[in-house]
Short mmCIF file of C-alpha atoms and ligand atoms in Angstrom, two decimals:
data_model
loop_
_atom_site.label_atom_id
_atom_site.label_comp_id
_atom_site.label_asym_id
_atom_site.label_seq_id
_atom_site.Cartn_x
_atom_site.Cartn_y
_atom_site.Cartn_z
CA UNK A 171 179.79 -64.26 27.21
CA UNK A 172 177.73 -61.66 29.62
CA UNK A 173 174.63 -59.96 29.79
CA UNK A 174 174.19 -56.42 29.68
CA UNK A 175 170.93 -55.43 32.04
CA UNK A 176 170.74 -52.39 30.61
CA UNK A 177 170.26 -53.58 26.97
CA UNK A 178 167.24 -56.27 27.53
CA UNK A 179 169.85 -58.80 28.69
CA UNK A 180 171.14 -58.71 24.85
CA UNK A 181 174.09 -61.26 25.44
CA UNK A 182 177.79 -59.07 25.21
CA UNK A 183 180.48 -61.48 23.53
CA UNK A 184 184.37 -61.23 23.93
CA UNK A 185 185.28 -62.95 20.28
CA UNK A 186 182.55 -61.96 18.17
CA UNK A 187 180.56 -58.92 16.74
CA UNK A 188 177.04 -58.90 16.00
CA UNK A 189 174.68 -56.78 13.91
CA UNK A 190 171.38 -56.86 12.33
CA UNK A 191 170.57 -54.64 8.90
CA UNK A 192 166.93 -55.28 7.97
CA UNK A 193 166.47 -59.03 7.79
CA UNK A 194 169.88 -60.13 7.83
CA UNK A 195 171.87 -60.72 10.55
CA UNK A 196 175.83 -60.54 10.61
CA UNK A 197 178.08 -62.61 12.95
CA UNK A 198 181.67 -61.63 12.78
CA UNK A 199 184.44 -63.59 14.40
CA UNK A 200 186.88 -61.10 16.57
CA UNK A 201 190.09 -62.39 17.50
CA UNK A 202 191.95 -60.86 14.96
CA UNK A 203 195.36 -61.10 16.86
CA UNK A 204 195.38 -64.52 17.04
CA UNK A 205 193.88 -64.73 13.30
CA UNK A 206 190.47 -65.93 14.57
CA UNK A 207 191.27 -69.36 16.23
CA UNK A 208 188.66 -70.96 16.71
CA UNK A 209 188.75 -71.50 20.62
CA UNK A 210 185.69 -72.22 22.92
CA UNK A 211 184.81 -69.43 23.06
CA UNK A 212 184.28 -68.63 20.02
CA UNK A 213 182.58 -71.93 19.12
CA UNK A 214 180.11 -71.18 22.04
CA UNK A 215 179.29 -67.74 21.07
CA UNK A 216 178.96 -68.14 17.41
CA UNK A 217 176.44 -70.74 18.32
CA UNK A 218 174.41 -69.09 20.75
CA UNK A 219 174.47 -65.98 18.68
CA UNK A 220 173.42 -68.09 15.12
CA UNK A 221 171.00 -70.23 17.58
CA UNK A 222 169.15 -66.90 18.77
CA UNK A 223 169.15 -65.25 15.08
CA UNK A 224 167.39 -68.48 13.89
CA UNK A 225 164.10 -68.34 17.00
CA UNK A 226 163.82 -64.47 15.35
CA UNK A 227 161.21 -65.04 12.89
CA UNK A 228 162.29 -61.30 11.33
CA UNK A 229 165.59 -62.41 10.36
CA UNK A 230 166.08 -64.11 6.78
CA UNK A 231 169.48 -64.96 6.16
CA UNK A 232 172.75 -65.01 8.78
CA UNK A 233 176.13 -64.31 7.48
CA UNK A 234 178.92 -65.66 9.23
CA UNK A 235 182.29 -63.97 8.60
CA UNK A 236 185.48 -62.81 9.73
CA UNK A 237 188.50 -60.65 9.39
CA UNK A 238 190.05 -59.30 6.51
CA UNK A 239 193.58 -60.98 7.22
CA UNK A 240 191.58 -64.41 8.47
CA UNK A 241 187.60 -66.04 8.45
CA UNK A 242 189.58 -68.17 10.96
CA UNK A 243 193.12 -70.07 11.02
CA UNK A 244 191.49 -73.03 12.29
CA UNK A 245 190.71 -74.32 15.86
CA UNK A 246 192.63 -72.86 18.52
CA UNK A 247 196.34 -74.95 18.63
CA UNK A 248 197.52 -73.45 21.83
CA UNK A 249 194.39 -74.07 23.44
CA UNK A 250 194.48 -78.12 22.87
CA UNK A 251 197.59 -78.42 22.54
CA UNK A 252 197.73 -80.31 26.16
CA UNK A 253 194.72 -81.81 26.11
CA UNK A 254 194.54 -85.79 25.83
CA UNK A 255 192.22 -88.40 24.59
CA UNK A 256 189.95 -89.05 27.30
CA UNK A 257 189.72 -85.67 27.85
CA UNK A 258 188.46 -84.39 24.35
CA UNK A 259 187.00 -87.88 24.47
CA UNK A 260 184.75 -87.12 26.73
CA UNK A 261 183.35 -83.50 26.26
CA UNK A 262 183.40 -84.47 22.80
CA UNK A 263 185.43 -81.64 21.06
CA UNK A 264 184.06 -80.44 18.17
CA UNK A 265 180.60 -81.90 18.06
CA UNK A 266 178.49 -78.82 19.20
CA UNK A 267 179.99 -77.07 15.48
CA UNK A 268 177.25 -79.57 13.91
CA UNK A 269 174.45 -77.31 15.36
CA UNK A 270 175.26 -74.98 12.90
CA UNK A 271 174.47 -77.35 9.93
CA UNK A 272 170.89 -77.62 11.73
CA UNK A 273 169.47 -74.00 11.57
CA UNK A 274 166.55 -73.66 9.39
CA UNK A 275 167.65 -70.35 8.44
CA UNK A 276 169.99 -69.96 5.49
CA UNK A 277 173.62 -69.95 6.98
CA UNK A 278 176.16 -67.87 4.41
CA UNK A 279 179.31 -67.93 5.48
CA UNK A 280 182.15 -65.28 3.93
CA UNK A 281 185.59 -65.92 3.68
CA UNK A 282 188.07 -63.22 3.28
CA UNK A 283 191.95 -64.28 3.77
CA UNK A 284 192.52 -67.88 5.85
CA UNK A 285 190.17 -70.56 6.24
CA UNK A 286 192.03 -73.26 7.40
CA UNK A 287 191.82 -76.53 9.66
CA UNK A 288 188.50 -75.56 11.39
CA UNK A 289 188.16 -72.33 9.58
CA UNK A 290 187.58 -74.70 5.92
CA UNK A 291 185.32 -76.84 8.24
CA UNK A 292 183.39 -74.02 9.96
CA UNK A 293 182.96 -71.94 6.03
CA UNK A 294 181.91 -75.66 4.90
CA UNK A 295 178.95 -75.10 7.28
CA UNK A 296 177.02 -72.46 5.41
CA UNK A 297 174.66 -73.37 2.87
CA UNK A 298 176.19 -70.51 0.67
CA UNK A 299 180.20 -69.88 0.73
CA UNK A 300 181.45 -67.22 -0.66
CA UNK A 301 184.93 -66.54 -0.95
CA UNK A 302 186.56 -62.86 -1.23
CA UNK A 303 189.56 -62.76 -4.02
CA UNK A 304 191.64 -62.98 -1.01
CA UNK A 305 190.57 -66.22 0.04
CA UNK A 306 192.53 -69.21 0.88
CA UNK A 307 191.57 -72.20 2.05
CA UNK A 308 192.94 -75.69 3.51
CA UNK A 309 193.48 -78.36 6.08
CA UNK A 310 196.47 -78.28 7.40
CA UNK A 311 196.23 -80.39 10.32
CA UNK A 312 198.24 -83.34 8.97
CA UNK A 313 201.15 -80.73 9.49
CA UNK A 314 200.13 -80.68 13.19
CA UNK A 315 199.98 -85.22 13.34
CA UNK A 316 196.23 -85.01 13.25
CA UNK A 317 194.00 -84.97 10.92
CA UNK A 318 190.31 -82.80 10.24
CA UNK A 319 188.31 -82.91 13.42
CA UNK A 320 184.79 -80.66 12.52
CA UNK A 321 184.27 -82.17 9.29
CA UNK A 322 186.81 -81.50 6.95
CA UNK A 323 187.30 -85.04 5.56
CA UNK A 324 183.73 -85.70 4.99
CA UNK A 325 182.26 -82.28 3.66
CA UNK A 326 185.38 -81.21 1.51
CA UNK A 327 185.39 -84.43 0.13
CA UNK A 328 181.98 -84.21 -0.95
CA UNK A 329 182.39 -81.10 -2.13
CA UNK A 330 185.17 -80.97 -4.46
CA UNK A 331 185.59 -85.17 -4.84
CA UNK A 332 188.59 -87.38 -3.18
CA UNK A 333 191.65 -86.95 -5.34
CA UNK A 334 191.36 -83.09 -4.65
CA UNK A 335 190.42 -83.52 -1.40
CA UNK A 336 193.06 -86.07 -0.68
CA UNK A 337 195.56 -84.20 -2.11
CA UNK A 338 195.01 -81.28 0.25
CA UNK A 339 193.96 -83.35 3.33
CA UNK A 340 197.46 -85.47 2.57
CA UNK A 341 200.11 -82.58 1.72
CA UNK A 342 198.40 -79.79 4.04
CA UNK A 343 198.77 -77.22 1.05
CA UNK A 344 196.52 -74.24 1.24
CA UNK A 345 194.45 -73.46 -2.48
CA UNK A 346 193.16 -69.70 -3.31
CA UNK A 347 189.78 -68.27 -4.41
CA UNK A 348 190.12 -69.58 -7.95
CA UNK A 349 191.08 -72.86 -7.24
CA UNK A 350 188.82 -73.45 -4.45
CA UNK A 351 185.76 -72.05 -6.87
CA UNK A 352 186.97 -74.14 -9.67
CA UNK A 353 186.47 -77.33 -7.63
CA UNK A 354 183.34 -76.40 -5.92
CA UNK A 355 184.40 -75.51 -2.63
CA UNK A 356 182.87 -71.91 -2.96
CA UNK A 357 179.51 -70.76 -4.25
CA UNK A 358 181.10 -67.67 -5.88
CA UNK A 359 184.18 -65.21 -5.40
CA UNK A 360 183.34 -61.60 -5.00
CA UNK A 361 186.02 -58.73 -5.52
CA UNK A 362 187.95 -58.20 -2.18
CA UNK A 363 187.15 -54.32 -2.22
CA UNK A 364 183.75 -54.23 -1.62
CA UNK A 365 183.15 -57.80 -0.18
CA UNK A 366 181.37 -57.12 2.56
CA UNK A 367 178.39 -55.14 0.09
CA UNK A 368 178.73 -58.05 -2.21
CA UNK A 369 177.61 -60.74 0.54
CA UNK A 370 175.10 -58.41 2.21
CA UNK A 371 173.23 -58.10 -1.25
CA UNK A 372 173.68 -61.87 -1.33
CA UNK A 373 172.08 -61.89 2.30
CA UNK A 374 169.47 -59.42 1.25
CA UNK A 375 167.88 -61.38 -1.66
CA UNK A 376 167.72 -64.72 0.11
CA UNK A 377 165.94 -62.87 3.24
CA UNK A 378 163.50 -61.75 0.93
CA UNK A 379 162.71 -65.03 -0.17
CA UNK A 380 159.91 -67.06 1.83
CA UNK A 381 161.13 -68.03 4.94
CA UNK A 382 159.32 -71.73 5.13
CA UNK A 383 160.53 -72.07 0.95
CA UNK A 384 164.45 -71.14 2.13
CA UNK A 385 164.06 -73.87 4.84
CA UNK A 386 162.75 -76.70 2.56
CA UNK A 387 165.14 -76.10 -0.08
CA UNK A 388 168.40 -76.11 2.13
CA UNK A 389 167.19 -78.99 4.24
CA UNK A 390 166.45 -80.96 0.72
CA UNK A 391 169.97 -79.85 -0.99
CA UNK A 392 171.52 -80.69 2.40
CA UNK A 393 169.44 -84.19 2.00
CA UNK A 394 171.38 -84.87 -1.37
CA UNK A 395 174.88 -85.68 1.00
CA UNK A 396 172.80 -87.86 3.09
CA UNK A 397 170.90 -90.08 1.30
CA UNK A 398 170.22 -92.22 -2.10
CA UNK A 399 169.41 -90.53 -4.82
CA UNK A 400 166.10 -92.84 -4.83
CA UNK A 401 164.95 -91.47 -1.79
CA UNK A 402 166.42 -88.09 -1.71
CA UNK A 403 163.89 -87.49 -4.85
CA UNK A 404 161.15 -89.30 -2.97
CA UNK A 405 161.37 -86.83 0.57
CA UNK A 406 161.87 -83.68 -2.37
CA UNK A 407 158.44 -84.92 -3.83
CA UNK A 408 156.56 -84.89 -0.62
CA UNK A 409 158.27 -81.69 0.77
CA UNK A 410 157.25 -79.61 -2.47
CA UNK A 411 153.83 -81.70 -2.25
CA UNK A 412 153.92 -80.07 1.69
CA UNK A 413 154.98 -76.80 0.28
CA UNK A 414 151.02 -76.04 -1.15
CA UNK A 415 149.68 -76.14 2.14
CA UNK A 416 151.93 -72.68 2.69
CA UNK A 417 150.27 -69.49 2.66
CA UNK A 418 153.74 -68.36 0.41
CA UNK A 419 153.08 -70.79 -2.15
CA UNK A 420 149.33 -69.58 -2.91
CA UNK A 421 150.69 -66.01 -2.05
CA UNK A 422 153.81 -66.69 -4.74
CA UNK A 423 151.89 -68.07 -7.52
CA UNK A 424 148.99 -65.63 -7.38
CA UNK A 425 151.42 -62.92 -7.23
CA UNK A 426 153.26 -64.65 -10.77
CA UNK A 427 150.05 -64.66 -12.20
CA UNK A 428 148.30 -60.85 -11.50
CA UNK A 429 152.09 -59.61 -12.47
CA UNK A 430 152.63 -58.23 -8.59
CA UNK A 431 155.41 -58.93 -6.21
CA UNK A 432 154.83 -61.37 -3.92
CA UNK A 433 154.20 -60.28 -0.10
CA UNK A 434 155.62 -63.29 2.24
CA UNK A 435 153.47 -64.31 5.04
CA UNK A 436 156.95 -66.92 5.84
CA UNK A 437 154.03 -69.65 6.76
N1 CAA B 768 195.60 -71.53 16.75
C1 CAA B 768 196.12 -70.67 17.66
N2 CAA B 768 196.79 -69.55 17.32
C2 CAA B 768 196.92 -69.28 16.01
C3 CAA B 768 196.40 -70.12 15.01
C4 CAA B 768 195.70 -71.28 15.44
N3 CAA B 768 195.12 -72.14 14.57
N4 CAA B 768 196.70 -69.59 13.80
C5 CAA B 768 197.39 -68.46 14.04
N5 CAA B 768 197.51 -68.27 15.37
C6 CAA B 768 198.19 -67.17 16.05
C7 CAA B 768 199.71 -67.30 15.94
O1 CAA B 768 200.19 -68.20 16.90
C8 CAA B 768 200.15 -65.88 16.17
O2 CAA B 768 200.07 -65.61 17.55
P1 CAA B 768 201.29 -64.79 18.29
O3 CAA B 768 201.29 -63.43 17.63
O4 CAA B 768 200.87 -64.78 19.72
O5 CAA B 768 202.53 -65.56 17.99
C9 CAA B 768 199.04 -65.06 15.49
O6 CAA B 768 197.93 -65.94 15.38
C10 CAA B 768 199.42 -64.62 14.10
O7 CAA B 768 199.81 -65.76 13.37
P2 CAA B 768 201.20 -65.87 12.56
O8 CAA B 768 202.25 -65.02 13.18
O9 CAA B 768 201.50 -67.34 12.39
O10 CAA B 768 200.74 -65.23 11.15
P3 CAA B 768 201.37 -65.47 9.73
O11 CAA B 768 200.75 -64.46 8.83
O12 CAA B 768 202.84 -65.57 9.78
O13 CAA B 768 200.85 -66.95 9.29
C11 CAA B 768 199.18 -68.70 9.06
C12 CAA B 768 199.49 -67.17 9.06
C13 CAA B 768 199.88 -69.34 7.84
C14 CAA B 768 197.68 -68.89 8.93
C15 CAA B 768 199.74 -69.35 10.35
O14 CAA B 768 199.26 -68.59 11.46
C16 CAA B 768 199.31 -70.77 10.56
O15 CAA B 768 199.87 -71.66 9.94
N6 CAA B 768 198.33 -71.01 11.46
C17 CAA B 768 197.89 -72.34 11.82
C18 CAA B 768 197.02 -72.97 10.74
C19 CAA B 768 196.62 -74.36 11.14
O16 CAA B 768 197.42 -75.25 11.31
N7 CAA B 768 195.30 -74.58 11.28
C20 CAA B 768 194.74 -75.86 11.67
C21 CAA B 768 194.52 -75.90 13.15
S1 CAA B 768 194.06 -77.52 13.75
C22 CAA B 768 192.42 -77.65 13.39
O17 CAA B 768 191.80 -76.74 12.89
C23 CAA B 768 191.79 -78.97 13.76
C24 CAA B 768 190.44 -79.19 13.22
O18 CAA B 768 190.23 -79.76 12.18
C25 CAA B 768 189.29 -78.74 13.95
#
């Protein structure tokens, strides 16, 4: 990653694309000849870029996508392919993907074609997944003599149970769109011709949300992995109890009642 002077020091990236339509931005992994590995590269742009789009208080939602042929084919083999265990060890591989699951903007991430290995973990980290009819997930890494590295074992298993996450964890077998919806992996599947317009009016209506309402409710749903059910209900309580000292929520209810549409003050 550069900057280019001449465009207020907006950062230039070598393996991704971004845009911005409205209050959505779009963050497209671009290294379609080698299917999108994830190498470091990628991992340090996607961050910065997802990083920056979450300080911009005009931006709603962030999409994180990839190719049509691959989202990503997983973390990058030929690049750690020599690497050993003090090594990783110590500049702890993997761990700066977790920043991701901390923006307080709504993270979608779109998966057309392969999301594999890292790709399944990386699409794992959006609060909404959608899938294209093209889709196809899985975590092949036990082909490789490892085994999930950014998350895989814990998040898929939450998210469509052990026995189906064992079973693809354990054989390395890759499931489609249907199968993948039908045990919860994905939030929906969208038709593969006009995916991209499918996720940005996805993208579009949770933008237009309130921005401090999106924030609570993916940091409580997120709270639901990571806690009892006794005290996940408790911290819900308090955060909607937090939620009437917003300018939104007097702003949202008085707009219910007068029959107008709300206007979002995101505070
Ligand atoms: N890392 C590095 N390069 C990769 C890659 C990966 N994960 N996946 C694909 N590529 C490269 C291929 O090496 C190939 O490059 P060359 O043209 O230079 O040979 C190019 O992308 C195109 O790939 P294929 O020719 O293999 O394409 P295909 O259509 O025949 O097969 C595929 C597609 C089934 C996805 C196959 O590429 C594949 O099996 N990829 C590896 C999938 C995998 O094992 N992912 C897990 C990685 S480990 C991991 O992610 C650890 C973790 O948990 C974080």
């Amino acid at each position: 990653m550069t900057t280019n002077p001449e465009a207020d020091n907006k950062p230039t990236y070598e393996a991704i694309l971004t845009s911005v339509d409205g209050d959505v931005a779009t963050i497209t992994i671009n290294r379609p000849k080698a299917l999108n590995a994830l190498n470091s590269t990628v991992m340090e742009e996607v961050i910065t870029a997802a990083e920056g789009y979450d300080r911009d208080p005009a931006i709603g939602a962030i999409v994180l996508t990839g190719g049509e042929k691959a989202f990503a084919a997983g973390a990058d083999i030929k690049q750690m392919k020599d690497e050993t265990y003090p090594e990783i060890a110590a500049k702890r591989m993997f761990l700066e993907w977790e920043r991701l699951a901390e923006l307080r903007t709504p993270l979608i991430t779109a998966v057309s074609g392969y999301a594999l290995g890292g790709g399944c973990e990386v699409a794992m980290l959006g609060d909404i997944l959608l899938a294209s009819e093209t889709a196809v997930f899985g975590q092949p890494e036990i082909n490789l003599g490892i085994i999930p590295g950014m998350g895989g074992t814990q998040r898929l298993t939450r998210a469509v149970g052990k026995y189906k996450a064992m079973d693809l964890i354990l054989t390395g077998r890759n499931m489609d769109a249907e199968e993948a919806e039908r045990s919860g992996l994905v939030s929906r599947v969208l038709p593969a011709e006009n995916f991209a317009e499918e996720v940005a009016k996805i993208a579009r209506t949770v933008a237009g949300k309130s921005q401090v309402a999106t924030a609570a409710a993916s940091a409580m749903v997120d709270a639901a992995y990571e806690t009892t059910l006794r005290q996940g209900v408790r911290t819900e309580r308090e955060t909607f109890w937090s939620l009437f000292a917003t300018q939104d929520q007097k702003e949202g209810m008085d707009a219910f009642a007068n029959k107008r549409k709300p206007e979002w003050q995101n505070r």
